[in-house]
Amino acid sequence: MLATRALGHIGKRAISTSVCVRGGHGVAKVEDYTLPPYFDRREVPLPDVAYVQQLTPEQKSLKEKEKGSWAVLSNEEKLALYRISFKDSFAEMNQGTGEWKSVVGGIMFFMGFTGLVVLWQRKYVYGPVPHTFDKLYKEKELQRMLDMRMNPIEGFSAKWDYENKQWKK
């Protein structure tokens, strides 16, 4: 009994959806987002749908005229027919854009902002430079290393001539 009821509901649902009857309101409308989108790409030069979906009366009459001989169509009419199906021509698709300018401008902006952050950090975040970076301190440190004969095989002491008190040549 339960199985027959379940199969009966499934059968009714399959029939109602195949006929597009939804709750007694008639035939369901196909939504725009279910259709394939239009886009111009060099890789796919023929899109799935036409560029103009809703034709004006002039465009409808032009589409009827298209079914006849193309010899009677003027160049303007042929171009209008082309623009109904396609937004851009292949040459217009290949034409460069100025997008690179905004990309380079954005990169320069963020590099400049980063530079300002670094300068601000140097002034307000970091303290003064330690005295160990002073040139006089570095000279004293080097002399102390030579006096202690640090690393006499491959280091500073190996390159220092202790008799002449100068660097070896």
Short mmCIF file of C-alpha atoms in Angstrom, two decimals:
data_model
loop_
_atom_site.label_atom_id
_atom_site.label_comp_id
_atom_site.label_asym_id
_atom_site.label_seq_id
_atom_site.Cartn_x
_atom_site.Cartn_y
_atom_site.Cartn_z
CA MET A 1 0.00 0.00 0.00
CA LEU A 2 2.77 2.45 0.94
CA ALA A 3 4.81 1.55 -2.15
CA THR A 4 1.86 2.18 -4.48
CA ARG A 5 1.26 5.57 -2.89
CA ALA A 6 4.91 6.57 -3.19
CA LEU A 7 5.13 5.43 -6.81
CA GLY A 8 1.84 7.16 -7.54
CA HIS A 9 3.21 10.48 -6.22
CA ILE A 10 6.44 10.05 -8.17
CA GLY A 11 4.48 9.31 -11.34
CA LYS A 12 2.25 12.36 -10.87
CA ARG A 13 5.26 14.56 -10.21
CA ALA A 14 7.06 13.30 -13.31
CA ILE A 15 4.01 13.98 -15.45
CA SER A 16 3.44 17.44 -13.93
CA THR A 17 7.04 18.52 -14.42
CA SER A 18 7.26 17.20 -17.95
CA VAL A 19 4.17 19.18 -18.95
CA CYS A 20 5.51 22.25 -17.07
CA VAL A 21 2.36 22.62 -14.98
CA ARG A 22 3.22 24.18 -11.62
CA GLY A 23 0.46 24.29 -9.05
CA GLY A 24 -2.30 24.99 -11.56
CA HIS A 25 -0.75 28.27 -12.78
CA GLY A 26 -0.14 27.15 -16.34
CA VAL A 27 3.11 26.71 -18.26
CA ALA A 28 6.27 27.73 -16.43
CA LYS A 29 8.41 30.47 -17.97
CA VAL A 30 12.03 29.69 -18.72
CA GLU A 31 14.19 32.00 -16.61
CA ASP A 32 16.99 34.02 -18.21
CA TYR A 33 19.66 32.63 -15.93
CA THR A 34 18.98 29.10 -17.21
CA LEU A 35 19.88 30.06 -20.78
CA PRO A 36 23.50 30.08 -21.98
CA PRO A 37 25.10 33.53 -21.64
CA TYR A 38 26.37 35.64 -24.52
CA PHE A 39 30.08 36.48 -24.58
CA ASP A 40 32.62 37.54 -27.21
CA ARG A 41 35.88 35.59 -27.10
CA ARG A 42 38.60 35.10 -29.67
CA GLU A 43 38.88 31.44 -28.66
CA VAL A 44 35.14 30.85 -29.27
CA PRO A 45 34.15 33.23 -32.08
CA LEU A 46 30.58 31.87 -32.42
CA PRO A 47 28.61 32.22 -29.15
CA ASP A 48 25.72 29.89 -28.30
CA VAL A 49 23.07 32.62 -28.35
CA ALA A 50 22.50 35.84 -30.31
CA TYR A 51 23.60 39.16 -28.82
CA VAL A 52 20.14 40.76 -29.07
CA GLN A 53 17.51 38.58 -27.41
CA GLN A 54 14.46 40.87 -27.64
CA LEU A 55 14.06 42.10 -31.22
CA THR A 56 12.46 45.45 -32.05
CA PRO A 57 9.90 45.62 -34.87
CA GLU A 58 12.56 47.02 -37.25
CA GLN A 59 14.90 44.17 -36.38
CA LYS A 60 12.11 41.61 -36.87
CA SER A 61 11.37 42.96 -40.35
CA LEU A 62 15.09 42.88 -41.11
CA LYS A 63 15.25 39.23 -39.98
CA GLU A 64 12.38 38.42 -42.34
CA LYS A 65 14.19 40.22 -45.16
CA GLU A 66 17.31 38.16 -44.31
CA LYS A 67 15.52 34.96 -45.35
CA GLY A 68 15.41 36.22 -48.94
CA SER A 69 18.27 37.02 -51.27
CA TRP A 70 21.24 38.77 -49.68
CA ALA A 71 21.96 40.57 -52.95
CA VAL A 72 19.06 42.95 -52.31
CA LEU A 73 20.33 43.85 -48.81
CA SER A 74 22.38 47.01 -48.43
CA ASN A 75 25.65 47.10 -46.51
CA GLU A 76 23.94 48.92 -43.63
CA GLU A 77 21.30 46.20 -43.40
CA LYS A 78 23.95 43.48 -43.47
CA LEU A 79 25.82 45.29 -40.70
CA ALA A 80 22.60 45.64 -38.67
CA LEU A 81 21.96 41.89 -39.08
CA TYR A 82 25.52 41.19 -37.93
CA ARG A 83 25.04 43.43 -34.86
CA ILE A 84 21.88 41.50 -33.93
CA SER A 85 23.90 38.29 -33.69
CA PHE A 86 27.26 39.63 -32.48
CA LYS A 87 28.29 42.52 -30.23
CA ASP A 88 31.85 42.92 -31.57
CA SER A 89 33.54 41.96 -34.79
CA PHE A 90 36.68 39.83 -34.70
CA ALA A 91 38.84 42.91 -35.30
CA GLU A 92 37.13 44.72 -32.40
CA MET A 93 37.75 41.71 -30.14
CA ASN A 94 41.47 41.81 -31.03
CA GLN A 95 41.71 45.54 -30.34
CA GLY A 96 43.74 46.31 -27.22
CA THR A 97 42.22 47.84 -24.13
CA GLY A 98 43.62 50.43 -21.74
CA GLU A 99 43.25 48.09 -18.77
CA TRP A 100 47.02 47.78 -18.39
CA LYS A 101 47.17 51.45 -17.37
CA SER A 102 44.89 50.92 -14.38
CA VAL A 103 46.82 47.77 -13.39
CA VAL A 104 50.17 49.60 -13.48
CA GLY A 105 48.61 52.57 -11.64
CA GLY A 106 47.29 50.25 -8.93
CA ILE A 107 50.68 48.59 -8.54
CA MET A 108 52.41 51.99 -8.27
CA PHE A 109 49.85 53.17 -5.71
CA PHE A 110 50.40 50.16 -3.47
CA MET A 111 54.19 50.40 -3.83
CA GLY A 112 54.03 54.08 -2.82
CA PHE A 113 51.76 53.27 0.10
CA THR A 114 54.16 50.53 1.22
CA GLY A 115 57.05 53.02 1.03
CA LEU A 116 55.13 55.44 3.24
CA VAL A 117 54.46 52.67 5.76
CA VAL A 118 58.17 51.79 5.84
CA LEU A 119 59.14 55.44 6.37
CA TRP A 120 56.55 55.78 9.13
CA GLN A 121 57.89 52.64 10.82
CA ARG A 122 61.46 53.93 10.66
CA LYS A 123 60.45 57.16 12.34
CA TYR A 124 57.90 56.04 14.93
CA VAL A 125 58.22 52.27 15.44
CA TYR A 126 61.93 51.52 15.38
CA GLY A 127 64.30 53.11 17.87
CA PRO A 128 67.56 54.86 17.01
CA VAL A 129 70.29 52.94 15.19
CA PRO A 130 72.42 51.01 17.71
CA HIS A 131 75.93 52.32 18.43
CA THR A 132 77.37 49.03 17.15
CA PHE A 133 76.66 50.19 13.58
CA ASP A 134 78.86 53.27 14.00
CA LYS A 135 82.01 53.34 11.84
CA LEU A 136 84.30 54.02 14.81
CA TYR A 137 82.83 51.06 16.71
CA LYS A 138 83.32 48.77 13.67
CA GLU A 139 86.99 49.80 13.43
CA LYS A 140 87.54 49.06 17.14
CA GLU A 141 85.77 45.72 16.77
CA LEU A 142 88.02 44.78 13.83
CA GLN A 143 91.15 45.77 15.76
CA ARG A 144 90.00 43.69 18.74
CA MET A 145 89.43 40.66 16.49
CA LEU A 146 92.96 41.09 15.06
CA ASP A 147 94.46 41.48 18.53
CA MET A 148 92.74 38.30 19.73
CA ARG A 149 93.91 36.51 16.53
CA MET A 150 90.41 35.25 15.83
CA ASN A 151 90.12 32.51 13.19
CA PRO A 152 93.80 32.51 12.16
CA ILE A 153 93.43 29.95 9.35
CA GLU A 154 90.75 31.37 7.08
CA GLY A 155 89.39 34.50 8.83
CA PHE A 156 90.61 38.08 9.38
CA SER A 157 93.78 37.06 11.16
CA ALA A 158 94.93 34.94 8.20
CA LYS A 159 94.81 38.02 5.93
CA TRP A 160 96.58 40.39 8.38
CA ASP A 161 100.35 40.83 8.42
CA TYR A 162 101.21 41.24 12.13
CA GLU A 163 104.83 42.31 11.51
CA ASN A 164 104.03 45.16 9.05
CA LYS A 165 100.65 45.92 10.65
CA GLN A 166 98.79 45.97 7.32
CA TRP A 167 96.66 43.66 5.18
CA LYS A 168 98.52 41.02 3.20
CA LYS A 169 98.78 41.58 -0.53
#
